[in-house]
Amino acid sequence: MYGKIHDEMKCAVSKMETYNDVYLRIRKSLKSAGITSPELEARMIISSASGKTKEEVLAMSKIYATDAKIKAKIEDSLSRRLKGEPLAYILEEWEFYGLPIIVSPDVLIPRMDTELLAEKAIAILNAKPWQTRTLDLCAGSGCIGIAIAAKVASSRVVLADVSEEALGICRQNMLKNNQSRNITPITADALKSPPSLLGAFDLIVSNPPYIPTKDIETLENSVKDYEPLSALDGGEEGLEFLKAIAGKWSKILKPGGHMALECGIGQAAAVRYIMKQGGLSDIKTYKDTGGVERVLTGKAT
Ligand code: GLN
């Protein structure tokens, strides 16, 4: 009798996993599914499910993972990830410019390439030693404008998006990053003329949709099946938004104000031309870490 109970207990204990066992198991599954950073993703999944930092998760490695809620969350995250969902949507948060950014399928996941746009925008504002006004058009999660407000103390930022859902995420990110005082979210369609009474800006920054419509189907599944198409599709040549922004919105730049735009592979020459047509000068192009001409800046006269 005691022998049987003892055997059952032994069996239960041997089935029990430590956090390190869980880590090794999910890392293996992620690796077999062809995910490129299984170690990092496994740690991030456990960290998010347990509400602990990566360091705290490491410190728990010998502890038995007994909390049913945490375990269920880990298994749910793993199965969603194995089906191809981007990790950012599973964790509901992603890092941009060192800041935590809440994301949902209503907004594009902040990309590392876009940090170059934020970096150039911040450098432009740092050269303007007065209280500046910045407009982040097609703001999505609000990541660019929030990075600007967080890093440039003298800046006031307007986050504009056509999607009410995206503006809801912007508001959450303003709160999360303690930037509600410095930022105003507004509804605006970048394809139309700026609403009156918006005032003039020292900087207009934008990462608009720029993928040519016909290229959408060639995007990775994790992008085309999960991310909002309205944040990606830039019309036939992908330039519809960039044209409208450089054409219509440059009119609300202050004299000497700047515009900073992100574009896709092979679009920089066309965007340079579009910016010139919009009356901008001193146009500069910057390459991302992959060597792609990704960001252009120009100045209003
Ligand atoms: N850079 C994004 C991608 O490659 C596209 C972003 C955009 O259209 N603004 O999927």
mmCIF file of C-alpha atoms and ligand atoms in Angstrom:
data_model
loop_
_atom_site.group_PDB
_atom_site.id
_atom_site.type_symbol
_atom_site.label_atom_id
_atom_site.label_comp_id
_atom_site.label_asym_id
_atom_site.label_seq_id
_atom_site.Cartn_x
_atom_site.Cartn_y
_atom_site.Cartn_z
ATOM 1 C CA MET A 1 0.000 0.000 0.000
ATOM 2 C CA TYR A 2 2.657 2.501 1.035
ATOM 3 C CA GLY A 3 4.796 1.177 -1.793
ATOM 4 C CA LYS A 4 2.060 2.084 -4.286
ATOM 5 C CA ILE A 5 1.633 5.593 -2.915
ATOM 6 C CA HIS A 6 5.377 5.986 -2.938
ATOM 7 C CA ASP A 7 5.521 4.865 -6.584
ATOM 8 C CA GLU A 8 2.756 7.287 -7.503
ATOM 9 C CA MET A 9 4.552 10.093 -5.735
ATOM 10 C CA LYS A 10 7.771 9.225 -7.475
ATOM 11 C CA CYS A 11 5.939 9.274 -10.760
ATOM 12 C CA ALA A 12 4.362 12.675 -10.026
ATOM 13 C CA VAL A 13 7.718 14.119 -9.017
ATOM 14 C CA SER A 14 9.443 12.790 -12.090
ATOM 15 C CA LYS A 15 6.730 14.405 -14.263
ATOM 16 C CA MET A 16 7.190 17.689 -12.465
ATOM 17 C CA GLU A 17 9.409 20.054 -14.357
ATOM 18 C CA THR A 18 11.698 22.730 -13.037
ATOM 19 C CA TYR A 19 11.661 26.073 -14.831
ATOM 20 C CA ASN A 20 14.882 24.998 -16.471
ATOM 21 C CA ASP A 21 13.197 21.803 -17.755
ATOM 22 C CA VAL A 22 10.356 23.927 -19.146
ATOM 23 C CA TYR A 23 12.891 26.239 -20.763
ATOM 24 C CA LEU A 24 14.793 23.358 -22.363
ATOM 25 C CA ARG A 25 11.578 21.739 -23.612
ATOM 26 C CA ILE A 26 10.111 24.829 -25.222
ATOM 27 C CA ARG A 27 13.464 25.892 -26.623
ATOM 28 C CA LYS A 28 13.651 22.502 -28.339
ATOM 29 C CA SER A 29 10.148 22.835 -29.809
ATOM 30 C CA LEU A 30 10.888 26.360 -31.066
ATOM 31 C CA LYS A 31 14.168 25.195 -32.575
ATOM 32 C CA SER A 32 12.561 22.248 -34.388
ATOM 33 C CA ALA A 33 9.970 24.654 -35.797
ATOM 34 C CA GLY A 34 12.822 26.602 -37.421
ATOM 35 C CA ILE A 35 12.575 29.681 -35.213
ATOM 36 C CA THR A 36 15.849 31.573 -35.449
ATOM 37 C CA SER A 37 16.335 32.645 -31.818
ATOM 38 C CA PRO A 38 14.826 29.769 -29.815
ATOM 39 C CA GLU A 39 16.855 30.585 -26.686
ATOM 40 C CA LEU A 40 15.738 34.206 -26.555
ATOM 41 C CA GLU A 41 12.122 33.439 -27.425
ATOM 42 C CA ALA A 42 11.886 30.615 -24.852
ATOM 43 C CA ARG A 43 13.173 32.973 -22.151
ATOM 44 C CA MET A 44 10.819 35.743 -23.248
ATOM 45 C CA ILE A 45 7.795 33.415 -23.196
ATOM 46 C CA ILE A 46 8.592 32.204 -19.657
ATOM 47 C CA SER A 47 9.381 35.704 -18.486
ATOM 48 C CA SER A 48 6.119 37.133 -19.839
ATOM 49 C CA ALA A 49 3.962 34.236 -18.542
ATOM 50 C CA SER A 50 5.439 34.443 -15.050
ATOM 51 C CA GLY A 51 5.546 38.248 -14.934
ATOM 52 C CA LYS A 52 9.214 38.069 -13.985
ATOM 53 C CA THR A 53 12.309 39.654 -15.483
ATOM 54 C CA LYS A 54 14.748 37.500 -17.463
ATOM 55 C CA GLU A 55 17.163 37.616 -14.508
ATOM 56 C CA GLU A 56 14.432 36.455 -12.105
ATOM 57 C CA VAL A 57 13.548 33.611 -14.491
ATOM 58 C CA LEU A 58 17.191 32.515 -14.527
ATOM 59 C CA ALA A 59 17.260 32.582 -10.733
ATOM 60 C CA MET A 60 14.141 30.323 -10.675
ATOM 61 C CA SER A 61 15.682 27.674 -12.931
ATOM 62 C CA LYS A 62 15.873 24.985 -10.207
ATOM 63 C CA ILE A 63 12.391 25.706 -8.835
ATOM 64 C CA TYR A 64 9.537 23.373 -9.816
ATOM 65 C CA ALA A 65 7.093 25.002 -12.194
ATOM 66 C CA THR A 66 3.964 24.255 -10.173
ATOM 67 C CA ASP A 67 1.832 27.342 -10.810
ATOM 68 C CA ALA A 68 -0.912 26.048 -13.114
ATOM 69 C CA LYS A 69 -1.781 29.497 -14.468
ATOM 70 C CA ILE A 70 1.803 30.224 -15.456
ATOM 71 C CA LYS A 71 2.214 26.800 -17.009
ATOM 72 C CA ALA A 72 -1.005 27.168 -18.997
ATOM 73 C CA LYS A 73 0.110 30.570 -20.244
ATOM 74 C CA ILE A 74 3.483 29.188 -21.302
ATOM 75 C CA GLU A 75 1.845 26.297 -23.193
ATOM 76 C CA ASP A 76 -0.644 28.650 -24.867
ATOM 77 C CA SER A 77 2.142 31.027 -25.955
ATOM 78 C CA LEU A 78 4.205 28.131 -27.279
ATOM 79 C CA SER A 79 1.367 26.661 -29.328
ATOM 80 C CA ARG A 80 0.458 30.070 -30.801
ATOM 81 C CA ARG A 81 4.102 30.681 -31.685
ATOM 82 C CA LEU A 82 4.421 27.247 -33.305
ATOM 83 C CA LYS A 83 1.411 28.132 -35.496
ATOM 84 C CA GLY A 84 3.346 31.146 -36.817
ATOM 85 C CA GLU A 85 1.967 34.052 -34.792
ATOM 86 C CA PRO A 86 4.595 36.773 -34.194
ATOM 87 C CA LEU A 87 5.999 36.698 -30.671
ATOM 88 C CA ALA A 88 5.215 40.394 -30.160
ATOM 89 C CA TYR A 89 1.450 39.781 -30.477
ATOM 90 C CA ILE A 90 1.644 36.815 -28.107
ATOM 91 C CA LEU A 91 3.549 38.777 -25.466
ATOM 92 C CA GLU A 92 1.437 41.901 -26.233
ATOM 93 C CA GLU A 93 4.538 44.013 -25.782
ATOM 94 C CA TRP A 94 7.702 44.706 -27.777
ATOM 95 C CA GLU A 95 10.763 46.827 -27.251
ATOM 96 C CA PHE A 96 11.439 49.904 -29.363
ATOM 97 C CA TYR A 97 14.335 52.281 -28.775
ATOM 98 C CA GLY A 98 14.772 50.703 -25.350
ATOM 99 C CA LEU A 99 11.154 51.442 -24.398
ATOM 100 C CA PRO A 100 8.336 48.965 -23.697
ATOM 101 C CA ILE A 101 5.651 49.298 -26.385
ATOM 102 C CA ILE A 102 2.243 47.629 -26.057
ATOM 103 C CA VAL A 103 1.129 46.040 -29.326
ATOM 104 C CA SER A 104 -2.003 44.363 -30.656
ATOM 105 C CA PRO A 105 -2.902 43.065 -34.133
ATOM 106 C CA ASP A 106 -4.356 46.550 -34.789
ATOM 107 C CA VAL A 107 -0.837 47.975 -35.067
ATOM 108 C CA LEU A 108 2.396 47.086 -36.817
ATOM 109 C CA ILE A 109 5.060 45.530 -34.608
ATOM 110 C CA PRO A 110 7.843 48.111 -34.118
ATOM 111 C CA ARG A 111 10.818 47.203 -36.341
ATOM 112 C CA MET A 112 14.496 47.670 -35.579
ATOM 113 C CA ASP A 113 14.885 49.474 -38.929
ATOM 114 C CA THR A 114 12.472 52.118 -37.666
ATOM 115 C CA GLU A 115 14.837 52.901 -34.779
ATOM 116 C CA LEU A 116 16.981 54.601 -37.441
ATOM 117 C CA LEU A 117 14.045 56.920 -38.199
ATOM 118 C CA ALA A 118 13.586 57.656 -34.487
ATOM 119 C CA GLU A 119 17.322 58.264 -34.119
ATOM 120 C CA LYS A 120 17.422 60.792 -36.995
ATOM 121 C CA ALA A 121 14.259 62.505 -35.741
ATOM 122 C CA ILE A 122 15.760 62.834 -32.261
ATOM 123 C CA ALA A 123 19.020 64.238 -33.698
ATOM 124 C CA ILE A 124 17.043 66.837 -35.697
ATOM 125 C CA LEU A 125 15.137 67.924 -32.578
ATOM 126 C CA ASN A 126 18.262 68.040 -30.423
ATOM 127 C CA ALA A 127 19.619 70.655 -32.844
ATOM 128 C CA LYS A 128 16.578 72.876 -32.137
ATOM 129 C CA PRO A 129 17.138 74.331 -28.684
ATOM 130 C CA TRP A 130 13.569 75.501 -28.108
ATOM 131 C CA GLN A 131 10.291 73.813 -27.272
ATOM 132 C CA THR A 132 9.475 71.907 -30.449
ATOM 133 C CA ARG A 133 6.286 70.433 -31.900
ATOM 134 C CA THR A 134 6.512 67.073 -33.663
ATOM 135 C CA LEU A 135 3.829 65.258 -35.623
ATOM 136 C CA ASP A 136 4.091 61.455 -35.922
ATOM 137 C CA LEU A 137 1.825 60.604 -38.865
ATOM 138 C CA CYS A 138 0.486 57.039 -39.282
ATOM 139 C CA ALA A 139 1.602 56.573 -35.693
ATOM 140 C CA GLY A 140 0.347 52.976 -35.221
ATOM 141 C CA SER A 141 1.488 51.917 -31.747
ATOM 142 C CA GLY A 142 2.922 55.416 -31.281
ATOM 143 C CA CYS A 143 6.429 54.018 -30.865
ATOM 144 C CA ILE A 144 8.276 56.750 -32.826
ATOM 145 C CA GLY A 145 6.511 59.704 -31.203
ATOM 146 C CA ILE A 146 6.796 58.134 -27.763
ATOM 147 C CA ALA A 147 10.550 57.557 -28.224
ATOM 148 C CA ILE A 148 10.871 61.217 -29.250
ATOM 149 C CA ALA A 149 8.878 62.498 -26.273
ATOM 150 C CA ALA A 150 10.846 60.245 -23.925
ATOM 151 C CA LYS A 151 14.266 61.265 -25.234
ATOM 152 C CA VAL A 152 13.795 64.943 -26.078
ATOM 153 C CA ALA A 153 12.572 66.709 -22.970
ATOM 154 C CA SER A 154 11.612 69.929 -24.777
ATOM 155 C CA SER A 155 9.407 68.222 -27.374
ATOM 156 C CA ARG A 156 5.649 68.146 -27.616
ATOM 157 C CA VAL A 157 4.293 65.398 -29.842
ATOM 158 C CA VAL A 158 1.047 64.810 -31.744
ATOM 159 C CA LEU A 159 0.366 61.179 -32.642
ATOM 160 C CA ALA A 160 -1.963 60.924 -35.651
ATOM 161 C CA ASP A 161 -3.594 57.815 -37.046
ATOM 162 C CA VAL A 162 -6.713 57.032 -39.037
ATOM 163 C CA SER A 163 -7.422 53.950 -36.917
ATOM 164 C CA GLU A 164 -9.274 54.429 -33.623
ATOM 165 C CA GLU A 165 -7.935 51.071 -32.460
ATOM 166 C CA ALA A 166 -4.374 52.234 -33.087
ATOM 167 C CA LEU A 167 -5.063 55.464 -31.182
ATOM 168 C CA GLY A 168 -6.272 53.347 -28.256
ATOM 169 C CA ILE A 169 -2.911 51.546 -28.267
ATOM 170 C CA CYS A 170 -1.133 54.943 -28.528
ATOM 171 C CA ARG A 171 -2.928 56.090 -25.357
ATOM 172 C CA GLN A 172 -1.917 52.919 -23.511
ATOM 173 C CA ASN A 173 1.703 53.455 -24.560
ATOM 174 C CA MET A 174 1.644 57.113 -23.500
ATOM 175 C CA LEU A 175 0.578 55.992 -20.025
ATOM 176 C CA LYS A 176 3.007 53.087 -19.881
ATOM 177 C CA ASN A 177 5.912 55.392 -20.739
ATOM 178 C CA ASN A 178 4.731 58.299 -18.552
ATOM 179 C CA GLN A 179 4.397 60.578 -21.574
ATOM 180 C CA SER A 180 0.703 61.534 -21.411
ATOM 181 C CA ARG A 181 1.553 65.148 -20.545
ATOM 182 C CA ASN A 182 3.771 65.611 -23.608
ATOM 183 C CA ILE A 183 1.699 63.827 -26.233
ATOM 184 C CA THR A 184 -1.705 64.391 -27.851
ATOM 185 C CA PRO A 185 -3.321 61.659 -29.955
ATOM 186 C CA ILE A 186 -5.559 62.753 -32.851
ATOM 187 C CA THR A 187 -7.540 61.085 -35.621
ATOM 188 C CA ALA A 188 -6.200 62.017 -39.052
ATOM 189 C CA ASP A 189 -5.969 60.472 -42.504
ATOM 190 C CA ALA A 190 -2.497 60.989 -43.997
ATOM 191 C CA LEU A 191 -3.926 60.698 -47.521
ATOM 192 C CA LYS A 192 -6.034 63.826 -46.981
ATOM 193 C CA SER A 193 -4.990 67.407 -46.301
ATOM 194 C CA PRO A 194 -4.099 68.214 -42.686
ATOM 195 C CA PRO A 195 -7.073 69.286 -40.581
ATOM 196 C CA SER A 196 -7.170 73.036 -39.990
ATOM 197 C CA LEU A 197 -6.177 74.276 -36.525
ATOM 198 C CA LEU A 198 -3.474 71.649 -36.214
ATOM 199 C CA GLY A 199 -0.843 74.397 -36.192
ATOM 200 C CA ALA A 200 2.696 74.218 -37.539
ATOM 201 C CA PHE A 201 5.397 71.716 -36.702
ATOM 202 C CA ASP A 202 9.171 71.699 -36.284
ATOM 203 C CA LEU A 203 9.227 68.081 -37.405
ATOM 204 C CA ILE A 204 6.897 65.684 -39.200
ATOM 205 C CA VAL A 205 8.012 62.082 -38.882
ATOM 206 C CA SER A 206 6.329 59.121 -40.517
ATOM 207 C CA ASN A 207 6.656 55.413 -41.141
ATOM 208 C CA PRO A 208 3.600 55.100 -43.398
ATOM 209 C CA PRO A 209 2.393 52.002 -45.255
ATOM 210 C CA TYR A 210 4.801 51.633 -48.201
ATOM 211 C CA ILE A 211 4.633 48.066 -49.485
ATOM 212 C CA PRO A 212 3.404 47.969 -53.123
ATOM 213 C CA THR A 213 0.016 46.192 -53.173
ATOM 214 C CA LYS A 214 1.263 43.397 -55.455
ATOM 215 C CA ASP A 215 4.180 42.651 -53.083
ATOM 216 C CA ILE A 216 1.969 42.049 -50.048
ATOM 217 C CA GLU A 217 1.486 38.396 -50.949
ATOM 218 C CA THR A 218 5.265 37.903 -51.109
ATOM 219 C CA LEU A 219 5.759 39.019 -47.484
ATOM 220 C CA GLU A 220 6.571 36.466 -44.817
ATOM 221 C CA ASN A 221 3.536 34.635 -43.438
ATOM 222 C CA SER A 222 4.108 36.041 -39.963
ATOM 223 C CA VAL A 223 3.664 39.523 -41.492
ATOM 224 C CA LYS A 224 0.925 39.067 -44.069
ATOM 225 C CA ASP A 225 -1.226 36.731 -41.979
ATOM 226 C CA TYR A 226 -1.048 38.646 -38.711
ATOM 227 C CA GLU A 227 -0.079 42.301 -39.125
ATOM 228 C CA PRO A 228 -2.664 44.905 -40.210
ATOM 229 C CA LEU A 229 -2.615 45.201 -44.004
ATOM 230 C CA SER A 230 -3.795 48.795 -43.732
ATOM 231 C CA ALA A 231 -0.435 49.579 -42.065
ATOM 232 C CA LEU A 232 1.538 47.920 -44.856
ATOM 233 C CA ASP A 233 -0.252 48.524 -48.174
ATOM 234 C CA GLY A 234 1.050 51.697 -49.794
ATOM 235 C CA GLY A 235 -0.947 51.372 -53.027
ATOM 236 C CA GLU A 236 0.205 50.344 -56.490
ATOM 237 C CA GLU A 237 3.831 51.489 -56.214
ATOM 238 C CA GLY A 238 3.818 51.705 -52.438
ATOM 239 C CA LEU A 239 4.267 55.474 -52.628
ATOM 240 C CA GLU A 240 0.707 56.718 -52.109
ATOM 241 C CA PHE A 241 1.171 57.766 -48.479
ATOM 242 C CA LEU A 242 4.717 59.060 -48.944
ATOM 243 C CA LYS A 243 3.464 61.275 -51.816
ATOM 244 C CA ALA A 244 0.572 62.636 -49.766
ATOM 245 C CA ILE A 245 2.759 63.295 -46.737
ATOM 246 C CA ALA A 246 5.581 65.032 -48.640
ATOM 247 C CA GLY A 247 3.040 66.904 -50.791
ATOM 248 C CA LYS A 248 0.147 67.889 -48.517
ATOM 249 C CA TRP A 249 1.597 67.721 -45.010
ATOM 250 C CA SER A 250 4.893 69.520 -45.707
ATOM 251 C CA LYS A 251 2.730 72.654 -45.893
ATOM 252 C CA ILE A 252 2.300 72.634 -42.131
ATOM 253 C CA LEU A 253 6.034 72.588 -41.407
ATOM 254 C CA LYS A 254 7.403 75.755 -39.826
ATOM 255 C CA PRO A 255 10.009 77.561 -41.973
ATOM 256 C CA GLY A 256 13.197 75.542 -41.402
ATOM 257 C CA GLY A 257 11.118 72.636 -40.106
ATOM 258 C CA HIS A 258 12.058 69.070 -41.006
ATOM 259 C CA MET A 259 10.417 65.982 -42.405
ATOM 260 C CA ALA A 260 11.787 62.487 -41.715
ATOM 261 C CA LEU A 261 10.347 59.528 -43.618
ATOM 262 C CA GLU A 262 10.879 55.777 -43.721
ATOM 263 C CA CYS A 263 10.631 53.948 -47.036
ATOM 264 C CA GLY A 264 10.983 50.437 -48.458
ATOM 265 C CA ILE A 265 13.708 48.702 -50.438
ATOM 266 C CA GLY A 266 14.448 50.506 -53.719
ATOM 267 C CA GLN A 267 12.139 53.460 -52.991
ATOM 268 C CA ALA A 268 14.676 56.044 -51.768
ATOM 269 C CA ALA A 269 15.285 57.699 -55.168
ATOM 270 C CA ALA A 270 11.543 58.086 -55.776
ATOM 271 C CA VAL A 271 11.001 59.441 -52.266
ATOM 272 C CA ARG A 272 13.849 61.940 -52.706
ATOM 273 C CA TYR A 273 12.087 63.201 -55.858
ATOM 274 C CA ILE A 274 8.715 63.296 -54.099
ATOM 275 C CA MET A 275 10.223 65.300 -51.226
ATOM 276 C CA LYS A 276 11.785 67.794 -53.653
ATOM 277 C CA GLN A 277 8.416 68.157 -55.394
ATOM 278 C CA GLY A 278 6.948 68.866 -51.954
ATOM 279 C CA GLY A 279 9.310 71.851 -51.617
ATOM 280 C CA LEU A 280 11.805 70.199 -49.274
ATOM 281 C CA SER A 281 15.532 70.728 -49.662
ATOM 282 C CA ASP A 282 18.780 69.512 -48.054
ATOM 283 C CA ILE A 283 17.528 65.953 -48.518
ATOM 284 C CA LYS A 284 19.620 63.268 -46.863
ATOM 285 C CA THR A 285 19.338 59.497 -47.136
ATOM 286 C CA TYR A 286 20.363 57.032 -44.429
ATOM 287 C CA LYS A 287 20.979 53.292 -44.661
ATOM 288 C CA ASP A 288 19.668 50.801 -42.114
ATOM 289 C CA THR A 289 21.814 48.021 -40.626
ATOM 290 C CA GLY A 290 20.987 45.857 -43.655
ATOM 291 C CA GLY A 291 22.435 48.491 -46.015
ATOM 292 C CA VAL A 292 18.984 49.520 -47.314
ATOM 293 C CA GLU A 293 18.361 53.238 -47.922
ATOM 294 C CA ARG A 294 15.595 53.368 -45.346
ATOM 295 C CA VAL A 295 15.262 56.911 -44.010
ATOM 296 C CA LEU A 296 15.155 60.298 -45.732
ATOM 297 C CA THR A 297 15.175 63.701 -44.107
ATOM 298 C CA GLY A 298 14.494 67.065 -45.699
ATOM 299 C CA LYS A 299 14.058 70.674 -44.695
ATOM 300 C CA ALA A 300 11.304 73.182 -45.418
ATOM 301 C CA THR A 301 12.411 76.601 -46.619
HETATM 302 N N1 GLN B 1 9.031 47.575 -42.694
HETATM 303 C C1 GLN B 1 7.774 46.905 -42.723
HETATM 304 C C2 GLN B 1 7.947 45.516 -43.312
HETATM 305 O O1 GLN B 1 8.958 45.214 -43.877
HETATM 306 C C3 GLN B 1 6.767 47.682 -43.506
HETATM 307 C C4 GLN B 1 6.425 48.914 -42.792
HETATM 308 C C5 GLN B 1 5.612 49.837 -43.583
HETATM 309 O O2 GLN B 1 4.954 49.547 -44.604
HETATM 310 N N2 GLN B 1 5.644 51.005 -43.107
HETATM 311 O O3 GLN B 1 7.082 44.684 -43.209
#
